[in-house]
Amino acid sequence: MFDLAELYQQLILDHNRSPRNRRRPEHPQRCAEGYNPLCGDRVTVYLSVGDDRITDVAFEGSGCAISTAAASLMTEAVKGKTVQEAKALFKRFQSMVTSGGPAMGEPGDRSLGKLDAFAGVRHFPARVKCATLAWHTLNAAIDDKTNLVTTE
Ligand code: ZN
């Protein structure tokens, strides 16, 4: 049985305590808001894209430790990436937290670096929405969709 304590890895606790890129940029090109009614997590993602590359990404919001850490690690993971790379990373992250995917080192290794800290989330289906909220919201910001994103 997967232990709940294992879900809250050091990296997740650290990013919850001191989230990276939690700020409101002065002139973000795009932003989107996300809401996870199941847990009450709220996140706003601010995005600037130049030459098809994410030049700045930041967030504001309040929610559980998983959602805050996920938003923080998401901003670190996609900053500097192209829009296409960020979307591909979102798909891989989503697949990891829902189905797990191949283990590290195996053929088809799908290691996502620091984002692997969320691999345990798949054992807690209600938490998957906390972990993916910031990513869904990022996706909406990339597509310039201004409607509220909800996980329901
Ligand atoms: Zn949550």
PDB file of C-alpha atoms and ligand atoms in Angstrom:
ATOM      1  CA  MET A   1       0.000   0.000   0.000  1.00  0.00           C
ATOM      2  CA  PHE A   2       1.349   3.389  -0.955  1.00  0.00           C
ATOM      3  CA  ASP A   3       1.957   5.561   2.077  1.00  0.00           C
ATOM      4  CA  LEU A   4       0.416   9.037   2.124  1.00  0.00           C
ATOM      5  CA  ALA A   5       3.644  10.326   3.664  1.00  0.00           C
ATOM      6  CA  GLU A   6       5.510   9.283   0.526  1.00  0.00           C
ATOM      7  CA  LEU A   7       3.307  11.590  -1.498  1.00  0.00           C
ATOM      8  CA  TYR A   8       4.633  14.603   0.324  1.00  0.00           C
ATOM      9  CA  GLN A   9       8.217  14.325  -0.778  1.00  0.00           C
ATOM     10  CA  GLN A  10      10.788  16.854   0.380  1.00  0.00           C
ATOM     11  CA  LEU A  11      10.749  18.597  -2.969  1.00  0.00           C
ATOM     12  CA  ILE A  12       6.971  19.107  -2.804  1.00  0.00           C
ATOM     13  CA  LEU A  13       7.138  20.383   0.781  1.00  0.00           C
ATOM     14  CA  ASP A  14       9.943  22.748  -0.142  1.00  0.00           C
ATOM     15  CA  HIS A  15       8.095  24.211  -3.135  1.00  0.00           C
ATOM     16  CA  ASN A  16       4.952  24.585  -1.037  1.00  0.00           C
ATOM     17  CA  ARG A  17       6.864  26.480   1.647  1.00  0.00           C
ATOM     18  CA  SER A  18       8.721  28.732  -0.761  1.00  0.00           C
ATOM     19  CA  PRO A  19       7.015  28.667  -4.156  1.00  0.00           C
ATOM     20  CA  ARG A  20       9.133  29.807  -7.113  1.00  0.00           C
ATOM     21  CA  ASN A  21       7.799  32.432  -9.513  1.00  0.00           C
ATOM     22  CA  ARG A  22       4.812  33.275  -7.308  1.00  0.00           C
ATOM     23  CA  ARG A  23       4.305  36.885  -8.333  1.00  0.00           C
ATOM     24  CA  ARG A  24       2.192  39.035 -10.616  1.00  0.00           C
ATOM     25  CA  PRO A  25       4.280  40.338 -13.528  1.00  0.00           C
ATOM     26  CA  GLU A  26       3.665  43.973 -14.466  1.00  0.00           C
ATOM     27  CA  HIS A  27       2.716  43.385 -18.078  1.00  0.00           C
ATOM     28  CA  PRO A  28       1.978  39.723 -18.725  1.00  0.00           C
ATOM     29  CA  GLN A  29       0.888  39.055 -22.304  1.00  0.00           C
ATOM     30  CA  ARG A  30      -1.599  36.399 -21.336  1.00  0.00           C
ATOM     31  CA  CYS A  31      -3.141  35.012 -18.208  1.00  0.00           C
ATOM     32  CA  ALA A  32      -5.647  32.351 -17.288  1.00  0.00           C
ATOM     33  CA  GLU A  33      -7.430  31.378 -14.102  1.00  0.00           C
ATOM     34  CA  GLY A  34      -7.948  27.862 -12.846  1.00  0.00           C
ATOM     35  CA  TYR A  35     -10.158  26.441 -10.136  1.00  0.00           C
ATOM     36  CA  ASN A  36     -10.380  22.979  -8.664  1.00  0.00           C
ATOM     37  CA  PRO A  37     -13.723  22.899  -6.808  1.00  0.00           C
ATOM     38  CA  LEU A  38     -13.012  19.454  -5.408  1.00  0.00           C
ATOM     39  CA  CYS A  39     -10.226  20.805  -3.210  1.00  0.00           C
ATOM     40  CA  GLY A  40     -10.726  24.574  -3.427  1.00  0.00           C
ATOM     41  CA  ASP A  41      -7.427  25.234  -5.216  1.00  0.00           C
ATOM     42  CA  ARG A  42      -7.216  28.462  -7.199  1.00  0.00           C
ATOM     43  CA  VAL A  43      -4.415  29.510  -9.501  1.00  0.00           C
ATOM     44  CA  THR A  44      -3.763  32.321 -11.954  1.00  0.00           C
ATOM     45  CA  VAL A  45      -1.004  31.723 -14.484  1.00  0.00           C
ATOM     46  CA  TYR A  46       0.723  34.679 -16.158  1.00  0.00           C
ATOM     47  CA  LEU A  47       2.561  34.105 -19.373  1.00  0.00           C
ATOM     48  CA  SER A  48       4.746  35.965 -21.827  1.00  0.00           C
ATOM     49  CA  VAL A  49       5.767  34.378 -25.084  1.00  0.00           C
ATOM     50  CA  GLY A  50       8.354  35.693 -27.487  1.00  0.00           C
ATOM     51  CA  ASP A  51       9.411  34.048 -30.708  1.00  0.00           C
ATOM     52  CA  ASP A  52       7.307  30.998 -29.763  1.00  0.00           C
ATOM     53  CA  ARG A  53       9.297  30.601 -26.552  1.00  0.00           C
ATOM     54  CA  ILE A  54       8.018  31.085 -23.002  1.00  0.00           C
ATOM     55  CA  THR A  55      10.029  34.070 -21.854  1.00  0.00           C
ATOM     56  CA  ASP A  56       8.252  34.515 -18.521  1.00  0.00           C
ATOM     57  CA  VAL A  57       5.814  32.486 -16.501  1.00  0.00           C
ATOM     58  CA  ALA A  58       4.527  33.190 -13.008  1.00  0.00           C
ATOM     59  CA  PHE A  59       1.522  32.354 -10.866  1.00  0.00           C
ATOM     60  CA  GLU A  60      -0.592  33.494  -7.973  1.00  0.00           C
ATOM     61  CA  GLY A  61      -3.079  31.470  -6.047  1.00  0.00           C
ATOM     62  CA  SER A  62      -4.035  29.621  -2.961  1.00  0.00           C
ATOM     63  CA  GLY A  63      -4.622  25.982  -2.443  1.00  0.00           C
ATOM     64  CA  CYS A  64      -3.302  22.798  -0.941  1.00  0.00           C
ATOM     65  CA  ALA A  65       0.382  21.859  -0.753  1.00  0.00           C
ATOM     66  CA  ILE A  66       0.185  19.703  -3.878  1.00  0.00           C
ATOM     67  CA  SER A  67      -1.401  22.416  -6.021  1.00  0.00           C
ATOM     68  CA  THR A  68       1.019  25.112  -4.854  1.00  0.00           C
ATOM     69  CA  ALA A  69       4.088  22.914  -5.317  1.00  0.00           C
ATOM     70  CA  ALA A  70       2.806  21.766  -8.711  1.00  0.00           C
ATOM     71  CA  ALA A  71       2.366  25.373  -9.876  1.00  0.00           C
ATOM     72  CA  SER A  72       5.820  26.296  -8.616  1.00  0.00           C
ATOM     73  CA  LEU A  73       7.526  23.330 -10.286  1.00  0.00           C
ATOM     74  CA  MET A  74       5.491  23.858 -13.466  1.00  0.00           C
ATOM     75  CA  THR A  75       6.816  27.416 -13.846  1.00  0.00           C
ATOM     76  CA  GLU A  76      10.388  26.187 -13.391  1.00  0.00           C
ATOM     77  CA  ALA A  77       9.880  23.370 -15.868  1.00  0.00           C
ATOM     78  CA  VAL A  78       8.420  25.397 -18.742  1.00  0.00           C
ATOM     79  CA  LYS A  79      10.320  28.679 -18.516  1.00  0.00           C
ATOM     80  CA  GLY A  80      12.531  29.033 -21.580  1.00  0.00           C
ATOM     81  CA  LYS A  81      10.813  26.175 -23.396  1.00  0.00           C
ATOM     82  CA  THR A  82       8.986  26.549 -26.679  1.00  0.00           C
ATOM     83  CA  VAL A  83       5.193  26.497 -26.591  1.00  0.00           C
ATOM     84  CA  GLN A  84       5.230  23.086 -28.242  1.00  0.00           C
ATOM     85  CA  GLU A  85       7.717  21.677 -25.705  1.00  0.00           C
ATOM     86  CA  ALA A  86       5.600  23.015 -22.835  1.00  0.00           C
ATOM     87  CA  LYS A  87       2.480  21.375 -24.250  1.00  0.00           C
ATOM     88  CA  ALA A  88       4.319  18.090 -24.726  1.00  0.00           C
ATOM     89  CA  LEU A  89       5.566  18.270 -21.136  1.00  0.00           C
ATOM     90  CA  PHE A  90       2.001  18.865 -19.927  1.00  0.00           C
ATOM     91  CA  LYS A  91       0.853  15.698 -21.710  1.00  0.00           C
ATOM     92  CA  ARG A  92       3.693  13.645 -20.232  1.00  0.00           C
ATOM     93  CA  PHE A  93       3.088  15.048 -16.756  1.00  0.00           C
ATOM     94  CA  GLN A  94      -0.609  14.287 -17.006  1.00  0.00           C
ATOM     95  CA  SER A  95       0.115  10.764 -18.164  1.00  0.00           C
ATOM     96  CA  MET A  96       2.566  10.237 -15.286  1.00  0.00           C
ATOM     97  CA  VAL A  97       0.141  11.350 -12.570  1.00  0.00           C
ATOM     98  CA  THR A  98      -2.735   9.333 -14.010  1.00  0.00           C
ATOM     99  CA  SER A  99      -1.096   6.121 -15.205  1.00  0.00           C
ATOM    100  CA  GLY A 100       2.491   6.263 -14.029  1.00  0.00           C
ATOM    101  CA  GLY A 101       4.195   5.391 -17.299  1.00  0.00           C
ATOM    102  CA  PRO A 102       7.429   3.371 -17.618  1.00  0.00           C
ATOM    103  CA  ALA A 103       9.784   3.483 -14.644  1.00  0.00           C
ATOM    104  CA  MET A 104      13.045   5.374 -14.730  1.00  0.00           C
ATOM    105  CA  GLY A 105      15.852   3.681 -16.620  1.00  0.00           C
ATOM    106  CA  GLU A 106      13.527   1.266 -18.432  1.00  0.00           C
ATOM    107  CA  PRO A 107      13.111   1.358 -22.195  1.00  0.00           C
ATOM    108  CA  GLY A 108      10.836   4.277 -22.944  1.00  0.00           C
ATOM    109  CA  ASP A 109      12.113   6.029 -19.836  1.00  0.00           C
ATOM    110  CA  ARG A 110       9.771   8.922 -19.288  1.00  0.00           C
ATOM    111  CA  SER A 111      11.604  10.571 -16.424  1.00  0.00           C
ATOM    112  CA  LEU A 112      10.536  14.176 -16.039  1.00  0.00           C
ATOM    113  CA  GLY A 113      13.306  15.217 -13.682  1.00  0.00           C
ATOM    114  CA  LYS A 114      12.011  17.144 -10.685  1.00  0.00           C
ATOM    115  CA  LEU A 115       8.443  16.618 -11.821  1.00  0.00           C
ATOM    116  CA  ASP A 116       8.867  12.930 -10.972  1.00  0.00           C
ATOM    117  CA  ALA A 117       8.206  14.017  -7.377  1.00  0.00           C
ATOM    118  CA  PHE A 118       4.511  13.894  -8.308  1.00  0.00           C
ATOM    119  CA  ALA A 119       4.574  10.277  -9.496  1.00  0.00           C
ATOM    120  CA  GLY A 120       2.937   9.138  -6.227  1.00  0.00           C
ATOM    121  CA  VAL A 121      -0.114  11.274  -6.964  1.00  0.00           C
ATOM    122  CA  ARG A 122      -1.522   8.512  -9.165  1.00  0.00           C
ATOM    123  CA  HIS A 123      -2.311   6.540  -6.010  1.00  0.00           C
ATOM    124  CA  PHE A 124      -4.630   9.352  -4.899  1.00  0.00           C
ATOM    125  CA  PRO A 125      -7.097  10.075  -7.725  1.00  0.00           C
ATOM    126  CA  ALA A 126      -8.575  13.132  -5.957  1.00  0.00           C
ATOM    127  CA  ARG A 127      -5.093  14.657  -5.841  1.00  0.00           C
ATOM    128  CA  VAL A 128      -4.516  14.322  -9.582  1.00  0.00           C
ATOM    129  CA  LYS A 129      -6.614  17.445 -10.076  1.00  0.00           C
ATOM    130  CA  CYS A 130      -4.525  19.366  -7.561  1.00  0.00           C
ATOM    131  CA  ALA A 131      -1.342  18.360  -9.380  1.00  0.00           C
ATOM    132  CA  THR A 132      -2.610  19.158 -12.870  1.00  0.00           C
ATOM    133  CA  LEU A 133      -4.582  22.373 -12.189  1.00  0.00           C
ATOM    134  CA  ALA A 134      -1.646  24.707 -12.867  1.00  0.00           C
ATOM    135  CA  TRP A 135      -0.831  22.763 -16.042  1.00  0.00           C
ATOM    136  CA  HIS A 136      -4.390  22.980 -17.377  1.00  0.00           C
ATOM    137  CA  THR A 137      -4.325  26.688 -16.596  1.00  0.00           C
ATOM    138  CA  LEU A 138      -0.970  27.133 -18.331  1.00  0.00           C
ATOM    139  CA  ASN A 139      -2.423  25.378 -21.353  1.00  0.00           C
ATOM    140  CA  ALA A 140      -5.357  27.801 -21.390  1.00  0.00           C
ATOM    141  CA  ALA A 141      -2.988  30.773 -21.098  1.00  0.00           C
ATOM    142  CA  ILE A 142      -0.924  29.460 -24.008  1.00  0.00           C
ATOM    143  CA  ASP A 143      -4.070  29.139 -26.115  1.00  0.00           C
ATOM    144  CA  ASP A 144      -5.180  32.561 -24.876  1.00  0.00           C
ATOM    145  CA  LYS A 145      -8.425  31.194 -23.473  1.00  0.00           C
ATOM    146  CA  THR A 146      -9.762  33.565 -20.876  1.00  0.00           C
ATOM    147  CA  ASN A 147     -12.599  31.424 -19.532  1.00  0.00           C
ATOM    148  CA  LEU A 148     -12.127  30.026 -16.063  1.00  0.00           C
ATOM    149  CA  VAL A 149     -10.536  26.591 -16.228  1.00  0.00           C
ATOM    150  CA  THR A 150     -12.084  24.107 -13.879  1.00  0.00           C
ATOM    151  CA  THR A 151     -11.032  20.554 -13.259  1.00  0.00           C
ATOM    152  CA  GLU A 152     -14.672  19.437 -13.134  1.00  0.00           C
TER     153      GLU A 152
HETATM  154 ZN    ZN B   1      -5.680  20.568  -3.839  1.00  0.00          ZN
END
